[in-house]
Amino acid sequence: MTLSDLTIRALRHADQVMHEADRSDVFTVYDACRAAVGAITRLDDFYVALVHEQDRELSYPYVFSNGRYLETGTLAYGPSGVVAWVLASHRPYRYRDDGGALLNRGVRFGDGQLSADAVVVPMLGVDGVVGLLGALSDTPDVMTDEVVTALTWLAALVLDRIHAASPGRRLNLGAVYPELSDDGRAGTLMAVNQASSALTRLALDIEETAEELPPDADDGARDRLALLSRRCFEVQAALMTRLGGRAETARGRSPVTDPLEGLSAREREVVALVIGPDGDPGNAGIAAALDIGTATVKTHVASVLAKLGLQHRSELRWLVRHGPG
């Protein structure tokens, strides 16, 4: 689609800022993306998330809401929300497609109020979805096709920078930050989340110090304190981004169990048809393929969902692909 002059200028400026930033400065890259989107639409919340599909987790190296940077961290995601949908479809999620149904099943940012419009686009690598960019607004009908196009373009730039900042080797957090060394009681993720919380508290302390300065204080002191506060969030972004590229060894990972363990042979046949390459044929199609009645199919499907703890048959494809939690 043809982009407006405003959007082209915003994207060009973001691209320039990213290229001028230090190769390891991912925070400035994320910040430039948020500023670009904010220049072309009404934006209240913006985040960058990195996907750990094997662990069903998201690491958030950058979260901005209502004019403030928020604490970063790692959260689990479920099989029926926005993240799972984007991972399965490899397409942008738009609030207007389902009235925000998928969005509102997940984590709410900022003030916790439901957003009135949103777009979540994937960062697509050679092995699938590497991460997400999310733009949310309290104003309805502001995430236009142009915003989706711009956000998709920005996602490609961010992915390129993440690859540059995340070499193939695993970050040795213990060497860089000795206080984060794993003592057997907490893993790397927990240690980094704790560091993220500490950095957020430090940033808030610095901001309070700036507010307590006397009215006649040197403006240079206020500027230095503002830079220190920002620096806390820059370190958060760097830690979470490097963590997002971590590679777990097969030796350190628990064996993957069969997600359909416990199902009968007939129930497995039903599941195989539901998740087949041609899509779910419906109860009538399954009945014809297995030469059984539709009532029997319904009974098998209900039994399968109950055994697997699922609500909808559409979740079966996700479960088989990713395994149990």
XYZ file of C-alpha atoms in Angstrom:
325
model
C 0.000 0.000 0.000
C 1.027 3.633 -0.483
C 2.196 5.245 2.745
C 1.492 8.857 3.668
C 4.292 11.433 3.834
C 3.927 11.522 7.638
C 4.473 7.785 7.942
C 7.402 7.790 5.513
C 9.115 10.572 7.478
C 8.539 8.750 10.782
C 9.946 5.476 9.444
C 12.945 7.160 7.839
C 13.744 8.917 11.105
C 13.442 5.633 13.034
C 15.738 3.915 10.550
C 18.310 6.695 10.908
C 18.216 6.535 14.719
C 18.653 2.761 14.658
C 21.627 2.888 12.309
C 23.340 5.592 14.371
C 22.857 3.673 17.634
C 25.627 1.455 18.953
C 25.266 -2.156 17.786
C 24.568 -3.322 21.327
C 22.134 -0.498 22.136
C 18.829 -2.304 21.595
C 16.950 0.058 23.894
C 17.388 2.967 21.487
C 16.168 0.705 18.671
C 13.008 -0.222 20.577
C 12.481 3.381 21.619
C 12.764 4.559 18.017
C 10.091 2.050 16.971
C 7.728 3.265 19.656
C 8.334 6.894 18.730
C 7.681 6.165 15.040
C 4.361 4.451 15.743
C 3.402 7.217 18.149
C 4.050 9.776 15.416
C 1.520 8.220 13.042
C -1.288 7.108 15.380
C -2.740 7.455 18.882
C -0.504 5.176 20.925
C -0.812 4.488 24.665
C 1.111 1.233 25.135
C 3.976 -0.315 23.197
C 6.056 -3.415 23.853
C 8.720 -5.657 22.371
C 8.490 -9.350 23.261
C 10.847 -12.231 22.483
C 9.359 -15.710 22.120
C 10.583 -18.924 23.777
C 8.222 -21.393 22.085
C 9.666 -24.487 23.743
C 9.017 -23.019 27.193
C 5.806 -21.167 26.247
C 7.285 -17.944 27.564
C 7.691 -14.341 26.469
C 10.555 -12.099 27.548
C 9.729 -8.391 27.443
C 12.910 -6.321 26.984
C 10.900 -3.128 26.405
C 7.537 -2.003 27.804
C 6.245 1.576 27.544
C 2.849 2.652 28.847
C 1.169 6.025 29.221
C 4.393 8.012 29.041
C 6.530 5.764 31.264
C 8.899 2.849 30.873
C 7.735 -0.186 32.813
C 9.581 -3.083 34.375
C 10.576 -5.819 31.969
C 10.355 -9.532 32.673
C 9.337 -12.983 31.485
C 5.801 -14.369 31.453
C 4.111 -17.572 30.335
C 1.548 -17.508 27.528
C -1.356 -19.855 26.925
C -2.723 -21.787 23.967
C -5.694 -19.558 23.171
C -4.460 -15.973 23.228
C -2.836 -13.508 20.851
C 0.642 -14.995 21.122
C -0.442 -18.520 20.222
C -2.518 -17.180 17.335
C 0.365 -15.162 15.865
C 2.768 -18.086 16.303
C 0.398 -20.395 14.444
C -0.625 -17.987 11.668
C 2.588 -15.949 11.219
C 0.294 -12.968 10.553
C -0.380 -9.688 12.368
C -3.187 -9.716 14.897
C -5.684 -6.845 14.596
C -8.134 -5.861 17.272
C -10.829 -5.153 14.725
C -10.784 -8.756 13.451
C -12.336 -10.144 16.642
C -13.274 -7.108 18.715
C -10.254 -7.650 20.956
C -11.336 -11.123 22.129
C -7.872 -12.681 21.859
C -6.119 -9.588 23.150
C -8.209 -9.374 26.298
C -7.320 -12.935 27.331
C -3.734 -11.907 27.926
C -1.697 -9.536 30.052
C -2.929 -5.957 30.345
C -0.336 -3.220 30.297
C -0.151 0.095 32.060
C -3.268 1.022 33.988
C -4.845 -2.398 33.436
C -7.762 -1.006 31.444
C -8.907 -2.785 28.303
C -7.462 -1.289 25.123
C -9.845 -0.010 22.455
C -7.576 -0.890 19.527
C -4.372 -2.839 19.008
C -2.004 -4.465 16.532
C 0.509 -7.222 17.295
C 2.925 -8.107 14.505
C 5.410 -10.991 14.387
C 9.151 -10.711 13.957
C 9.672 -13.504 11.447
C 13.009 -15.290 11.361
C 14.102 -18.264 9.296
C 12.812 -20.636 11.989
C 9.466 -18.927 12.530
C 8.283 -16.209 14.891
C 11.163 -14.856 16.972
C 9.298 -12.057 18.712
C 6.421 -9.588 18.654
C 5.847 -5.856 18.465
C 2.648 -4.726 20.150
C 0.957 -1.331 19.741
C -2.149 -0.600 21.833
C -4.409 2.419 22.097
C -7.233 3.596 24.349
C -8.787 5.218 21.279
C -10.865 2.980 18.976
C -10.271 2.540 15.241
C -6.800 4.116 15.089
C -4.744 1.071 14.067
C -5.182 1.414 10.319
C -3.717 -0.640 7.486
C -0.953 1.935 7.277
C -0.046 1.395 10.929
C 0.085 -2.377 10.397
C 2.367 -1.923 7.377
C 4.635 0.447 9.296
C 4.817 -1.835 12.329
C 5.624 -4.842 10.128
C 8.440 -2.891 8.489
C 9.788 -1.857 11.882
C 9.636 -5.457 13.104
C 12.071 -6.473 10.361
C 14.516 -3.750 11.433
C 14.250 -4.765 15.082
C 14.874 -8.411 14.249
C 18.023 -7.479 12.360
C 19.319 -5.574 15.376
C 18.404 -8.387 17.786
C 20.435 -10.816 15.691
C 23.351 -8.400 15.825
C 23.039 -8.059 19.605
C 22.513 -11.774 20.262
C 25.467 -13.867 19.038
C 25.134 -17.623 18.791
C 26.821 -18.191 22.138
C 24.881 -18.035 25.368
C 25.436 -14.957 27.525
C 27.502 -15.783 30.600
C 25.488 -13.779 33.117
C 27.559 -15.100 35.999
C 30.727 -13.587 34.557
C 29.165 -10.248 33.644
C 26.998 -9.929 36.761
C 28.413 -12.171 39.538
C 25.468 -11.399 41.805
C 23.206 -13.186 39.341
C 25.060 -16.500 39.484
C 22.758 -19.504 39.779
C 23.205 -21.092 43.205
C 20.840 -23.975 42.500
C 17.767 -22.225 43.908
C 16.964 -20.067 40.887
C 17.593 -20.392 37.168
C 18.780 -17.778 34.748
C 15.306 -16.480 33.976
C 14.509 -15.902 37.629
C 17.838 -14.185 38.186
C 17.320 -11.821 35.261
C 13.766 -11.033 36.391
C 15.126 -10.154 39.817
C 17.745 -7.916 38.226
C 15.020 -6.265 36.148
C 13.001 -5.498 39.283
C 16.059 -4.051 40.980
C 16.764 -1.808 38.005
C 13.171 -0.565 37.980
C 13.388 0.312 41.666
C 16.655 2.110 41.037
C 15.111 4.111 38.184
C 12.200 5.136 40.419
C 14.613 6.169 43.198
C 16.529 8.318 40.727
C 13.314 9.949 39.499
C 12.257 10.692 43.088
C 15.673 12.216 43.752
C 15.198 14.502 40.746
C 11.778 15.569 42.001
C 13.223 16.406 45.411
C 15.820 18.802 44.006
C 15.225 22.420 45.069
C 13.633 24.729 42.484
C 16.900 26.604 41.998
C 18.935 23.436 41.372
C 21.209 23.262 38.360
C 19.341 22.010 35.263
C 22.397 19.950 34.438
C 21.824 17.862 37.563
C 18.242 17.139 36.516
C 19.402 16.104 33.055
C 22.036 13.755 34.485
C 19.485 12.108 36.759
C 17.084 11.674 33.831
C 19.857 9.995 31.838
C 20.639 7.669 34.741
C 16.985 6.667 35.025
C 16.854 5.932 31.301
C 20.071 3.956 31.578
C 18.374 1.535 33.993
C 15.820 0.644 31.331
C 18.551 0.392 28.696
C 20.283 -2.276 30.781
C 16.966 -4.099 31.210
C 16.446 -4.147 27.454
C 19.954 -5.461 26.822
C 19.605 -8.262 29.373
C 16.214 -9.412 28.112
C 17.249 -9.231 24.464
C 20.366 -11.307 25.034
C 18.313 -13.757 27.080
C 15.799 -14.062 24.256
C 18.425 -15.707 22.074
C 19.509 -18.268 24.641
C 19.991 -21.852 23.454
C 19.138 -24.660 25.848
C 21.140 -27.852 25.394
C 19.317 -31.107 24.893
C 21.153 -32.490 27.904
C 19.720 -29.818 30.170
C 16.161 -30.067 28.918
C 13.554 -32.498 30.198
C 12.433 -35.147 27.701
C 9.409 -34.062 25.659
C 6.410 -36.191 26.544
C 3.669 -37.262 24.159
C 0.920 -34.610 24.487
C -1.681 -37.233 23.540
C -0.577 -39.766 26.105
C -3.613 -41.287 27.792
C -5.915 -41.143 24.762
C -7.411 -44.287 23.301
C -6.521 -45.431 19.795
C -9.861 -44.190 18.461
C -9.459 -40.826 20.185
C -6.039 -40.462 18.578
C -7.603 -41.130 15.180
C -10.142 -38.380 15.822
C -7.375 -35.942 16.833
C -5.357 -36.834 13.724
C -8.294 -35.838 11.531
C -9.020 -32.637 13.471
C -5.422 -31.401 13.092
C -4.841 -32.835 9.614
C -3.202 -30.807 6.830
C -6.564 -30.092 5.193
C -8.080 -28.649 8.347
C -10.787 -29.915 10.689
C -13.390 -31.763 8.538
C -16.057 -31.339 11.217
C -18.010 -34.035 12.997
C -19.692 -35.245 9.807
C -16.369 -35.545 7.963
C -14.759 -37.419 10.856
C -17.763 -39.741 11.109
C -17.513 -40.571 7.400
C -13.741 -41.119 7.541
C -13.958 -43.475 10.540
C -17.286 -45.052 9.600
C -18.928 -44.114 12.905
C -21.906 -41.954 13.853
C -21.662 -38.209 14.467
C -22.925 -38.709 18.015
C -19.991 -41.036 18.637
C -17.617 -38.417 17.208
C -19.013 -35.814 19.611
C -18.464 -38.213 22.489
C -14.852 -38.845 21.457
C -14.135 -35.126 21.018
C -15.632 -34.297 24.420
C -13.533 -37.058 26.008
C -10.356 -35.821 24.316
C -10.873 -32.226 25.458
C -11.627 -33.339 29.006
C -8.520 -35.541 29.206
C -6.260 -32.810 27.803
C -7.773 -29.963 29.792
C -8.792 -28.003 26.704
C -11.939 -26.002 26.021
C -12.038 -25.951 22.234
C -11.019 -28.463 19.568
C -9.167 -25.659 17.783
C -6.577 -25.810 20.601
C -5.591 -29.375 19.658
C -3.279 -28.253 16.838
C -1.423 -25.929 19.222
C -1.064 -28.631 21.859
C 0.266 -31.255 19.447
C 2.725 -28.773 17.971
C 4.097 -27.421 21.274
C 3.549 -30.251 23.724
C 2.130 -30.113 27.251
C 2.976 -27.346 29.714
